[in-house]
Coordinates of C-alpha atoms (C1' of nucleotides) in Angstrom, one line a residue:
Chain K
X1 CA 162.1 57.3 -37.2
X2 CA 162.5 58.3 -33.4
X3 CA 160.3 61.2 -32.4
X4 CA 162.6 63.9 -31.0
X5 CA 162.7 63.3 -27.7
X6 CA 162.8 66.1 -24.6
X7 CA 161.0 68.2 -27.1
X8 CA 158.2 69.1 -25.0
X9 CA 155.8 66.5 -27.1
X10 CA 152.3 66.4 -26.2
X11 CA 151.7 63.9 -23.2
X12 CA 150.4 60.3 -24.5
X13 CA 147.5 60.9 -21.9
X14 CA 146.2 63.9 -19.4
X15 CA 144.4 63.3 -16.3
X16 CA 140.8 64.9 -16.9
X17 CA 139.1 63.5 -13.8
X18 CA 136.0 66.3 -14.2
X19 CA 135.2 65.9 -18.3
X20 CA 136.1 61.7 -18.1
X21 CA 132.7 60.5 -17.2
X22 CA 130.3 62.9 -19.4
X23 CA 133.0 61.9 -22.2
X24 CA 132.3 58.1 -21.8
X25 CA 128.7 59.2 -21.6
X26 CA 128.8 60.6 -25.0
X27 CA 130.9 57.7 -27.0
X28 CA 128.3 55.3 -24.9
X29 CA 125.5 57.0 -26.6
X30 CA 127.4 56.9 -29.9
X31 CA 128.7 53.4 -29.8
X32 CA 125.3 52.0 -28.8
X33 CA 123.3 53.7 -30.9
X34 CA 124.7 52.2 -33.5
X35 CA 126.0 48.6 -32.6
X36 CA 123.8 47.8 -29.9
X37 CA 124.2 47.2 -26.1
X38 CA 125.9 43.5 -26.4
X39 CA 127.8 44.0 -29.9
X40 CA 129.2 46.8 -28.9
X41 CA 132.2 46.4 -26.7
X42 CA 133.7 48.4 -23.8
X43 CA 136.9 48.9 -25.6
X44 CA 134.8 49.9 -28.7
X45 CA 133.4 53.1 -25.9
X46 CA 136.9 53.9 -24.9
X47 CA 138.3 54.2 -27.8
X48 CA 135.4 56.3 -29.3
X49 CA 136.1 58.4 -26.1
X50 CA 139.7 58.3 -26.8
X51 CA 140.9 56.3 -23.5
X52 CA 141.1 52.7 -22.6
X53 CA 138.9 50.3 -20.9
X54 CA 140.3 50.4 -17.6
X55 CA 139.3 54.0 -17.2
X56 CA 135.6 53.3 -17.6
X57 CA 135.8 51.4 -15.1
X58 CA 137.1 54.3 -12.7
X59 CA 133.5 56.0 -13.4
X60 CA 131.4 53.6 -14.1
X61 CA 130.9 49.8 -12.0
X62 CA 129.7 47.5 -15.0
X63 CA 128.8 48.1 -18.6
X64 CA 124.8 47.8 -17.8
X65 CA 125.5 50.7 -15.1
X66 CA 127.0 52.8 -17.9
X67 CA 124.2 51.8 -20.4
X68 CA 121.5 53.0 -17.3
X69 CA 123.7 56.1 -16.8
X70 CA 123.8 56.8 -20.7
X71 CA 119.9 56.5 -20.6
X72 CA 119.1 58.4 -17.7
X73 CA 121.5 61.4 -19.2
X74 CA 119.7 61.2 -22.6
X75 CA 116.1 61.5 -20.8
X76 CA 115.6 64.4 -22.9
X77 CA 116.8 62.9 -26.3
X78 CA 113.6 61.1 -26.8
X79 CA 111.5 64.2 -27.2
X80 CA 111.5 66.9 -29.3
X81 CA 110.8 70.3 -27.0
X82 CA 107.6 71.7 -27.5
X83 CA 107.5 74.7 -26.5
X84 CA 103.6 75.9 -25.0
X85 CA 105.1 79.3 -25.6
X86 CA 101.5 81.1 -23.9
X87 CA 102.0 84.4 -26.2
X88 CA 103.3 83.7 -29.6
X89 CA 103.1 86.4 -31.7
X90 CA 99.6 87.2 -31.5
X91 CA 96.9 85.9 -33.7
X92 CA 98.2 82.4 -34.0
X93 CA 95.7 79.8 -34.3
X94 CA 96.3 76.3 -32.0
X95 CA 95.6 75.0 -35.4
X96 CA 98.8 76.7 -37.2
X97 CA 100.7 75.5 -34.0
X98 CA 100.0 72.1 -34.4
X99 CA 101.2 72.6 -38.1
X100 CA 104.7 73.7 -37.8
X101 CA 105.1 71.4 -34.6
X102 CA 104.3 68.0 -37.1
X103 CA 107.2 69.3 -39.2
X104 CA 109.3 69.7 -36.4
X105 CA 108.2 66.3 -35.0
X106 CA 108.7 64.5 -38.1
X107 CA 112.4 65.9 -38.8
X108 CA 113.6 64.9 -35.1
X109 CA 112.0 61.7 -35.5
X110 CA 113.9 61.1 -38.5
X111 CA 117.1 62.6 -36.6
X112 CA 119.7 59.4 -36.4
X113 CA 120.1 60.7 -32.4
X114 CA 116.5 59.9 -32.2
X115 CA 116.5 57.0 -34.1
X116 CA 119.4 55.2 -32.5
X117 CA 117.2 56.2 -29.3
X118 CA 114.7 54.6 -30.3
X119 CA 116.3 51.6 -31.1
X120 CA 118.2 51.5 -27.9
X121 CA 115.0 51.9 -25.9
X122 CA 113.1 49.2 -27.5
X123 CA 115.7 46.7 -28.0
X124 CA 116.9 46.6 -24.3
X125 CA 113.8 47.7 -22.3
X126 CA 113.0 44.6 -21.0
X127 CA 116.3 44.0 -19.8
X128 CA 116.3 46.9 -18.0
X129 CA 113.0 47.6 -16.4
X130 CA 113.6 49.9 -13.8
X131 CA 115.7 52.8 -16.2
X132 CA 113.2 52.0 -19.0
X133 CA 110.3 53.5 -16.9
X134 CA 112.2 55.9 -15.6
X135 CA 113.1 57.0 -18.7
X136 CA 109.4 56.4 -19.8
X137 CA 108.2 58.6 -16.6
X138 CA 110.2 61.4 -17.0
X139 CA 111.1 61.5 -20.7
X140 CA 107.6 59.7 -22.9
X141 CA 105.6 61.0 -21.0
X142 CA 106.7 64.3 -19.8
X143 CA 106.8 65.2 -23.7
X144 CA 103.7 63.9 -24.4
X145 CA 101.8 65.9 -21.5
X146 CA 103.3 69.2 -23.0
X147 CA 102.1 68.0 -26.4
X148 CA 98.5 67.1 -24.8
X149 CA 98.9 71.2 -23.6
X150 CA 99.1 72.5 -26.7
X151 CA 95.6 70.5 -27.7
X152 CA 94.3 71.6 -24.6
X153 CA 94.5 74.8 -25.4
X154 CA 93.0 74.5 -28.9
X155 CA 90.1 72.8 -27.1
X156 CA 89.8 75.2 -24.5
X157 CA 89.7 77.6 -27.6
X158 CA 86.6 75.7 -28.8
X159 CA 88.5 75.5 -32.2
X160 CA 88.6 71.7 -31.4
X161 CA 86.2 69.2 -30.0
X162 CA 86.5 67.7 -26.5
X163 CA 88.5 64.6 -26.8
X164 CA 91.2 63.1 -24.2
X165 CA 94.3 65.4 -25.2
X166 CA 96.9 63.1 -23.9
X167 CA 95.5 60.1 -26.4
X168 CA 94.8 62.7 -28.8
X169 CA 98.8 63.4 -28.8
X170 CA 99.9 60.3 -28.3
X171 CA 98.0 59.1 -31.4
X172 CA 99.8 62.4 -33.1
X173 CA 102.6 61.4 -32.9
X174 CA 102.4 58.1 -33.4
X175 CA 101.6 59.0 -37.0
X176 CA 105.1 60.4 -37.6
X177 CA 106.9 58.3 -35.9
X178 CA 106.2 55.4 -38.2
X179 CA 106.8 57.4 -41.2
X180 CA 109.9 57.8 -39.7
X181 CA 110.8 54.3 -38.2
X182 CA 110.5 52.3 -41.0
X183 CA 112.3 54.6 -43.4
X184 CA 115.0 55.8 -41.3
X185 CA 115.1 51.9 -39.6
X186 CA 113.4 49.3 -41.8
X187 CA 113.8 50.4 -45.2
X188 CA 117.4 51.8 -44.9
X189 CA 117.7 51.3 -48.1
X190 CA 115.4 53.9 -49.3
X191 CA 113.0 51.2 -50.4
X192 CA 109.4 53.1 -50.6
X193 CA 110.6 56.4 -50.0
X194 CA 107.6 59.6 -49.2
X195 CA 108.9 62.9 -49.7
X196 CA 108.7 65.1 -45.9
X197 CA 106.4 67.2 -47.4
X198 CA 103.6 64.9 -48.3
X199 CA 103.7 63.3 -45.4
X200 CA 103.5 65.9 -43.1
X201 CA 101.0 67.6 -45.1
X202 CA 98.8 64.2 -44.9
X203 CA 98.9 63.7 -41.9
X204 CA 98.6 67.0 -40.3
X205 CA 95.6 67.2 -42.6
X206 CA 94.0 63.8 -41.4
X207 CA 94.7 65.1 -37.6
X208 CA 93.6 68.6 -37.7
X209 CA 90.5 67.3 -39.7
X210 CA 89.7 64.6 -36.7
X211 CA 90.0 67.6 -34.2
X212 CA 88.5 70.3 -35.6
X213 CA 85.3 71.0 -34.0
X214 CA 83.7 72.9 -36.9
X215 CA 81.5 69.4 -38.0
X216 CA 78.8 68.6 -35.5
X217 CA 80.0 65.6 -34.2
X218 CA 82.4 63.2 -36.0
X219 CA 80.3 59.9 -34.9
X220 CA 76.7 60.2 -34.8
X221 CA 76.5 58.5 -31.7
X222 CA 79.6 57.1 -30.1
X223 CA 81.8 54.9 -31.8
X224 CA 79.6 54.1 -34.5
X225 CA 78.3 50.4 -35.8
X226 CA 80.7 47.9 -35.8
X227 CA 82.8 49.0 -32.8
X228 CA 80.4 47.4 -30.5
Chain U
X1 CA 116.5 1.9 -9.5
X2 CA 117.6 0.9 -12.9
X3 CA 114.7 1.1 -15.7
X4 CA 113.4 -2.4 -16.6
X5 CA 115.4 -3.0 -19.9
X6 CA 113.9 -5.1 -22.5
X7 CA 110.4 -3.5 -21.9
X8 CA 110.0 -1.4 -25.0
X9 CA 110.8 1.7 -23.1
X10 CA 110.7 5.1 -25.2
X11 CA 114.1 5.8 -26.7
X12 CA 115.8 8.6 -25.7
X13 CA 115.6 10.5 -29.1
X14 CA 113.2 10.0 -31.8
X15 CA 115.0 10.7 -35.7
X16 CA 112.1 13.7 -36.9
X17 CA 114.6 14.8 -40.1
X18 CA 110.9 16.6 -41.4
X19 CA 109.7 18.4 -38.4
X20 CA 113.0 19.4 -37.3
X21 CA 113.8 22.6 -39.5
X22 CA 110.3 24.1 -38.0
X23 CA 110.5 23.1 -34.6
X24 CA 114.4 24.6 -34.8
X25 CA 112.8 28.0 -36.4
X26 CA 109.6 27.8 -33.7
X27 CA 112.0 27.4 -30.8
X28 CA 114.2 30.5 -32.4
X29 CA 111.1 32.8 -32.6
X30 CA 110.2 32.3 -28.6
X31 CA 114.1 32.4 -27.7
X32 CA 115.5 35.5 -29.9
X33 CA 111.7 37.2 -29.2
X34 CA 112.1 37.2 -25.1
X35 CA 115.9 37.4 -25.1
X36 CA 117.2 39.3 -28.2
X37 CA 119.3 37.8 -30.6
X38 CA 122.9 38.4 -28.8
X39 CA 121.4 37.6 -25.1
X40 CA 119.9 34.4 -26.8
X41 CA 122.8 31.2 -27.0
X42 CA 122.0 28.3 -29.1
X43 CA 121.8 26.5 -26.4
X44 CA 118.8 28.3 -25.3
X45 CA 117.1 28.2 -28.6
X46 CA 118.5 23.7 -28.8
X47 CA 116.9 23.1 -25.3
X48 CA 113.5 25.0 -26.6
X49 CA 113.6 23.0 -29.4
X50 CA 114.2 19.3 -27.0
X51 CA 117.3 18.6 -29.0
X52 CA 121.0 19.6 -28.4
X53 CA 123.0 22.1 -29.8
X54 CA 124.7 19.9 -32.8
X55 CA 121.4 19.4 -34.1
X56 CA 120.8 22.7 -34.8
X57 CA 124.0 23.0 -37.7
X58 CA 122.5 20.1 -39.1
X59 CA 119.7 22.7 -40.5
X60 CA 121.3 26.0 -40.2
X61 CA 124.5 26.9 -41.2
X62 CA 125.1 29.2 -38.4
X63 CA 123.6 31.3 -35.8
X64 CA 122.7 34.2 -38.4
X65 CA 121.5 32.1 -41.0
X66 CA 119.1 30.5 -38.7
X67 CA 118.0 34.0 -38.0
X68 CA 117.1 35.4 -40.8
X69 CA 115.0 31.9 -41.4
X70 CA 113.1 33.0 -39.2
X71 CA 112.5 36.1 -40.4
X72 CA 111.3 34.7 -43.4
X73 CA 109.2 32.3 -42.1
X74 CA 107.4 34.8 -40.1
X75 CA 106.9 37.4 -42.9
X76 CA 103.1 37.2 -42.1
X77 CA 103.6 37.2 -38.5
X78 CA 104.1 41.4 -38.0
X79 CA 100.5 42.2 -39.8
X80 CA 97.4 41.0 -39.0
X81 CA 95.2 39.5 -41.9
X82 CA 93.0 42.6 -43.8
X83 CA 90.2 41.0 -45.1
X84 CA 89.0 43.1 -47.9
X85 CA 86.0 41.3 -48.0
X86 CA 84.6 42.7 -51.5
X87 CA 81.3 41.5 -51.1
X88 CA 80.8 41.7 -47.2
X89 CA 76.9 41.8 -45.7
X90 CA 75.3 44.2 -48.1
X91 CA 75.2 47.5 -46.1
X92 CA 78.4 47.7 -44.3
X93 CA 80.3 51.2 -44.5
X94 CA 83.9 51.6 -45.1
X95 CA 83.6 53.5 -41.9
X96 CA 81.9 50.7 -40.3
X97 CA 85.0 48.2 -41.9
X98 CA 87.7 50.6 -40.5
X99 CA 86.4 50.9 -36.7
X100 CA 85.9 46.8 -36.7
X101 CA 89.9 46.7 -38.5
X102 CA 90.6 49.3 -35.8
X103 CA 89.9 47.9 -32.7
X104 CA 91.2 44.6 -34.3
X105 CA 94.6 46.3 -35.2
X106 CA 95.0 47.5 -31.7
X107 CA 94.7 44.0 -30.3
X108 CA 97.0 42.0 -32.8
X109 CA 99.7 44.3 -32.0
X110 CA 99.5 44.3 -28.0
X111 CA 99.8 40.7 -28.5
X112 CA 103.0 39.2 -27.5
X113 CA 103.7 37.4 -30.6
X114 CA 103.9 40.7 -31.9
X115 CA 105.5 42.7 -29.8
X116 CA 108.5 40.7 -29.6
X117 CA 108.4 40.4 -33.9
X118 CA 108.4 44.4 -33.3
X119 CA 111.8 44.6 -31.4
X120 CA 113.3 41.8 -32.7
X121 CA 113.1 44.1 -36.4
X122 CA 113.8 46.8 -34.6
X123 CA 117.0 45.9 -33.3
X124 CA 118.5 43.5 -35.5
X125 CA 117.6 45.2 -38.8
X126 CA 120.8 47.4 -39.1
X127 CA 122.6 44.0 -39.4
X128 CA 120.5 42.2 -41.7
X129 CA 119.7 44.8 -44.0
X130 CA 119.1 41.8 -46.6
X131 CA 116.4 40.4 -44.4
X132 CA 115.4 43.6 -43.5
X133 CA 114.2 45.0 -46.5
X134 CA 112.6 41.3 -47.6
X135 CA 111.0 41.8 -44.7
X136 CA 109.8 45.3 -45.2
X137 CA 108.4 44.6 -48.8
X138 CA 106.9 41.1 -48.7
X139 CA 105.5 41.7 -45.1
X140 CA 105.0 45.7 -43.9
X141 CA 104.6 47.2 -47.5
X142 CA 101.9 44.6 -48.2
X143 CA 99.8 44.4 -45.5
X144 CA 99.8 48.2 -45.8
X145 CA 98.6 47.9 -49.7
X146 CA 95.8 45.8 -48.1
X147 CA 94.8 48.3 -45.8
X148 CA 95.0 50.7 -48.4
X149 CA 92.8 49.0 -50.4
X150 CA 90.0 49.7 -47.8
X151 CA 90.7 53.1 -47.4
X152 CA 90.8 53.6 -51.3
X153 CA 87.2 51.9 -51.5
X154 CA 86.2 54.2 -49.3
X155 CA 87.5 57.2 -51.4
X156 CA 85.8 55.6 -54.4
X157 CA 82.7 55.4 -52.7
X158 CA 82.7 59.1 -52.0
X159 CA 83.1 58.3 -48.2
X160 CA 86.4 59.8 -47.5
X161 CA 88.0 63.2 -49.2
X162 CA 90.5 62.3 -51.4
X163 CA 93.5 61.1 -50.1
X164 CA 96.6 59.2 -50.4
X165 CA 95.6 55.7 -49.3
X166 CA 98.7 54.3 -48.5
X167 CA 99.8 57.0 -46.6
X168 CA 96.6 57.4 -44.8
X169 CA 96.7 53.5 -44.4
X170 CA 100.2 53.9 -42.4
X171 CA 98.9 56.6 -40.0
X172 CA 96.5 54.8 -39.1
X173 CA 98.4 52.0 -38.4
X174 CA 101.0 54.3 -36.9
X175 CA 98.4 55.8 -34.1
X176 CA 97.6 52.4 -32.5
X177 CA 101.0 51.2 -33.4
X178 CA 102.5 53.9 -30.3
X179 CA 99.9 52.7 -27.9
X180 CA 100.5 48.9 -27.8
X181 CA 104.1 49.5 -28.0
X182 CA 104.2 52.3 -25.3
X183 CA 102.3 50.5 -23.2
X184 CA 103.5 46.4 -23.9
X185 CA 107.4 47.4 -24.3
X186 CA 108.0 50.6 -22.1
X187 CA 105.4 50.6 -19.8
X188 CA 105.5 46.6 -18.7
X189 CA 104.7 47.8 -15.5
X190 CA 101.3 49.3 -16.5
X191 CA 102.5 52.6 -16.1
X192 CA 100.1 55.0 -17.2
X193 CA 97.5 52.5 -18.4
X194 CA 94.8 53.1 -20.6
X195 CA 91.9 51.0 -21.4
X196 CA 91.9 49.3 -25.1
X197 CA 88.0 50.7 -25.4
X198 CA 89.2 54.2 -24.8
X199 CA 92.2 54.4 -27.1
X200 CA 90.3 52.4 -30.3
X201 CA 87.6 54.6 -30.2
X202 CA 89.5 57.7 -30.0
X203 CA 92.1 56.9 -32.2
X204 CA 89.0 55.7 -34.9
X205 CA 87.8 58.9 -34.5
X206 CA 90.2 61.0 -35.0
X207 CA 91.2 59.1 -38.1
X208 CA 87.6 58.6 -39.6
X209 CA 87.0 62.5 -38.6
X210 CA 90.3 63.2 -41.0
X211 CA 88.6 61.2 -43.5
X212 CA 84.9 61.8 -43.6
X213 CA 84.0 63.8 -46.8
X214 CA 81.5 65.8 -45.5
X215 CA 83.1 68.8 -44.8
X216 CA 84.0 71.0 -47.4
X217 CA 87.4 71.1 -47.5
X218 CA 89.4 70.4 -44.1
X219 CA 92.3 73.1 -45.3
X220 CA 91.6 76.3 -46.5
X221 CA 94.1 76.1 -49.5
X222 CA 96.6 73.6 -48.6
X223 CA 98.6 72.9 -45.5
X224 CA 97.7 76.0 -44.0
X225 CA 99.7 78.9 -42.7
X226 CA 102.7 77.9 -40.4
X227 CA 103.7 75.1 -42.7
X228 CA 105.3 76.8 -45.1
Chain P
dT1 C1' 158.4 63.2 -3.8
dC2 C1' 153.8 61.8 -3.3
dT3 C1' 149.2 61.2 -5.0
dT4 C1' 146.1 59.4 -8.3
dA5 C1' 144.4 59.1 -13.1
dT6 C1' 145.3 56.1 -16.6
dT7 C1' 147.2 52.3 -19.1
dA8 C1' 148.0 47.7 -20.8
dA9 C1' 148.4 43.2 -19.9
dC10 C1' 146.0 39.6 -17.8
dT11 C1' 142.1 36.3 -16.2
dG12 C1' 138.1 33.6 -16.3
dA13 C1' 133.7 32.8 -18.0
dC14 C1' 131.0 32.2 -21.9
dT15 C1' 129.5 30.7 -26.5
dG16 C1' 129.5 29.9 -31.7
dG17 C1' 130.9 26.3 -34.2
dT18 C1' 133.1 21.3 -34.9
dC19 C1' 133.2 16.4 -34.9
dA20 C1' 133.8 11.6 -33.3
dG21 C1' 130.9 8.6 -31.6
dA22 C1' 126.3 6.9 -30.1
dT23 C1' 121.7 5.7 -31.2
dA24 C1' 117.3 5.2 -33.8
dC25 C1' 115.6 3.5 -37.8
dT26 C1' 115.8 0.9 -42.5
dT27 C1' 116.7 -2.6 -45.5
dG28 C1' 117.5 -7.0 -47.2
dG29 C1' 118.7 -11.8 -46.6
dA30 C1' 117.5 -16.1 -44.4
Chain V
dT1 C1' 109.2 -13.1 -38.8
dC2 C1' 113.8 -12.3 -37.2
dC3 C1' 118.3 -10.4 -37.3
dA4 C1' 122.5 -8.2 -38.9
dA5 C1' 124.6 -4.8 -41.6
dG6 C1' 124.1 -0.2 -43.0
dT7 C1' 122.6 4.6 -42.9
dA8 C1' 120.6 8.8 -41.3
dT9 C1' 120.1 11.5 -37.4
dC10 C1' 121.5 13.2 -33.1
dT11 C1' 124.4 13.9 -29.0
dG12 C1' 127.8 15.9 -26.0
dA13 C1' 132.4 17.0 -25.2
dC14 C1' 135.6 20.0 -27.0
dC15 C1' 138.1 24.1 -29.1
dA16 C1' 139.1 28.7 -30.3
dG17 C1' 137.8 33.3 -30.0
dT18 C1' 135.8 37.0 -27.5
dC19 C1' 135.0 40.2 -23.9
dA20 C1' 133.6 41.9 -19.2
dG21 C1' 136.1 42.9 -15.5
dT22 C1' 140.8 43.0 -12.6
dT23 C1' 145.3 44.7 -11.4
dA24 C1' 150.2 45.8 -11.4
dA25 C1' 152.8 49.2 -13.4
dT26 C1' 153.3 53.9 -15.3
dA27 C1' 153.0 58.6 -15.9
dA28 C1' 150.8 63.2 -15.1
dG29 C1' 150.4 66.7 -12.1
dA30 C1' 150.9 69.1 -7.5

DNA sequence: TCTTATTAACTGACTGGTCAGATACTTGGA
DNA sequence: TCCAAGTATCTGACCAGTCAGTTAATAAGA
């Protein structure tokens, strides 16, 4: 059956030279997430972007220039935002800030953007060294300085004891990340699943309670026995 | 200069039908670790093993198969041994147990070994979700009920509040989990470095502060306001 | 009509998997 | 103890499929 012809039909293809390349950015991220940097193909990325392989190439020089492009535009993607919003509504304790930022933390760790980030990141860093710190300067990091503010505060506050506030939020969110990296990755298949809730309630519990500055001192001198 | 024949000279091949099958799975762990399973040909993982590619389907059925062998045979290899030494030297604390398994945590897991057993699971396991999840349960899940263990002794011991072991157990291993991968994955160029001394004994405190019984209760009633 | 974004067919290199033949080792007869 | 026949093991050349990257032709838009 013949489509009508001279029937003003939608074009097979428009020219969109300004949206082409942030449009093979996105179905990059997409088709990498989920099939990897060398299963997934370049025709796999333009179709998901709805053109054809050739086209890429118009925008981008190789596939591992489009996979550092993809990267550098998803800086931000590794990282929840934290906002170190100065005022807040008043009489909020850094304590109650760190509570409803693990719950945040936890749910975009679990997010599959994040996830596939994740396992983009890891599985091709070392092929990539230069984007990888790049992305590790100005994404990792970055986040985890404006995490280390928010315990800088409480610290400055007194409600927490003096202790290095960039390990301090490294090591927070380490905690959820696993949670979330070997459910959401490992055991796909729901195998030992925790409910949110407990988990965030644990953990936030176990890193408020190694903070707090209310106890004299958490090791009576220094690391304790045993840690030489 | 043609090689003196008749003089007993070492053949070119030796027939090793029982070594083989390790050597093959020994010479897949160093090859898919550095290179990634796709990056990684089998000629790579043959010339590892001093043997030639044909060799290889004499063991393995096929590229896959011979990957998830190795999987298996490294079950032990992504958790470091927990000796829940019941006995121990009389007076040792659980507290004094968990900073010597702490520092000793952090080290297995910046060791290369590893690090590459970390992203090799991380990005295959989508595609071997079989493997995966043997993996997950006869590895992760039980070096985590191992760790557990210690924690729960503690717990029973009136040491630590009351808490979910195994969830504590995976924090814990979570905290120094981010560091050695941040630092041996991402940061291979010693970005940002910190010193193993600083980050164990932090991390241990933190984590044994969240534990310690001694204070009353670390949350007023429950998670606290803000977590809803 | 001219410019240029896009397509679609094409190429060349690479690699998983196969297999015919070569080689180390074993066995048994003299 | 020697040697020949036989077998298990291993090699290396080969094939078929795949895919990054190229380019001649086409169609949109001005």
């Amino acid at each position: 059956m013949p489509v009508a012809k001279s029937h003003a039909r939608a074009p097979r293809w428009r020219r969109r030279p300004e949206v082409r390349p942030q449009q093979i950015l996105e179905a990059a991220f997409r088709v990498f997430g989920t099939r990897g940097l060398h299963q997934a193909t370049l025709d796999d990325v333009a179709r998901a972007a709805g053109i054809t392989k050739g086209t890429i190439y118009l925008y981008f020089p190789s596939k591992a220039d489009l996979f550092t492009a993809m990267l550098k535009a998803r800086v931000n993607g590794i990282m929840p935002p934290v906002e170190v919003s100065t005022g807040g509504p008043g009489a909020v304790t850094t304590r109650d800030r760190l509570c409803t930022l693990g719950r945040r933390l936890y749910r975009f760790f679990c997010s599959p953007a994040y996830l596939a980030m994740y396992r983009t990141l890891i599985s091709e860093a070392p092929q990539f060294p230069r984007a990888t710190a790049h992305f590790y300067r100005e994404g990792i990091l970055q986040a985890n300085q404006r995490l280390a503010e928010v315990i800088q505060r409480g610290i400055a506050a007194g409600e927490f004891r003096k202790v290095d506030p960039i390990i301090a939020a490294r090591a927070f969110v380490g905690m959820f990340q696993i949670f979330a990296v070997s459910q959401g990755l490992l055991g796909g298949q729901r195998l030992y699943p925790i409910p949110e809730a407990k988990i965030v309630r644990i953990v936030t519990e176990i890193f408020l309670g190694g903070l707090l500055a209310s106890r004299a001192g958490t090791s009576r001198r220094g690391p304790a026995r045993g840690l030489r």
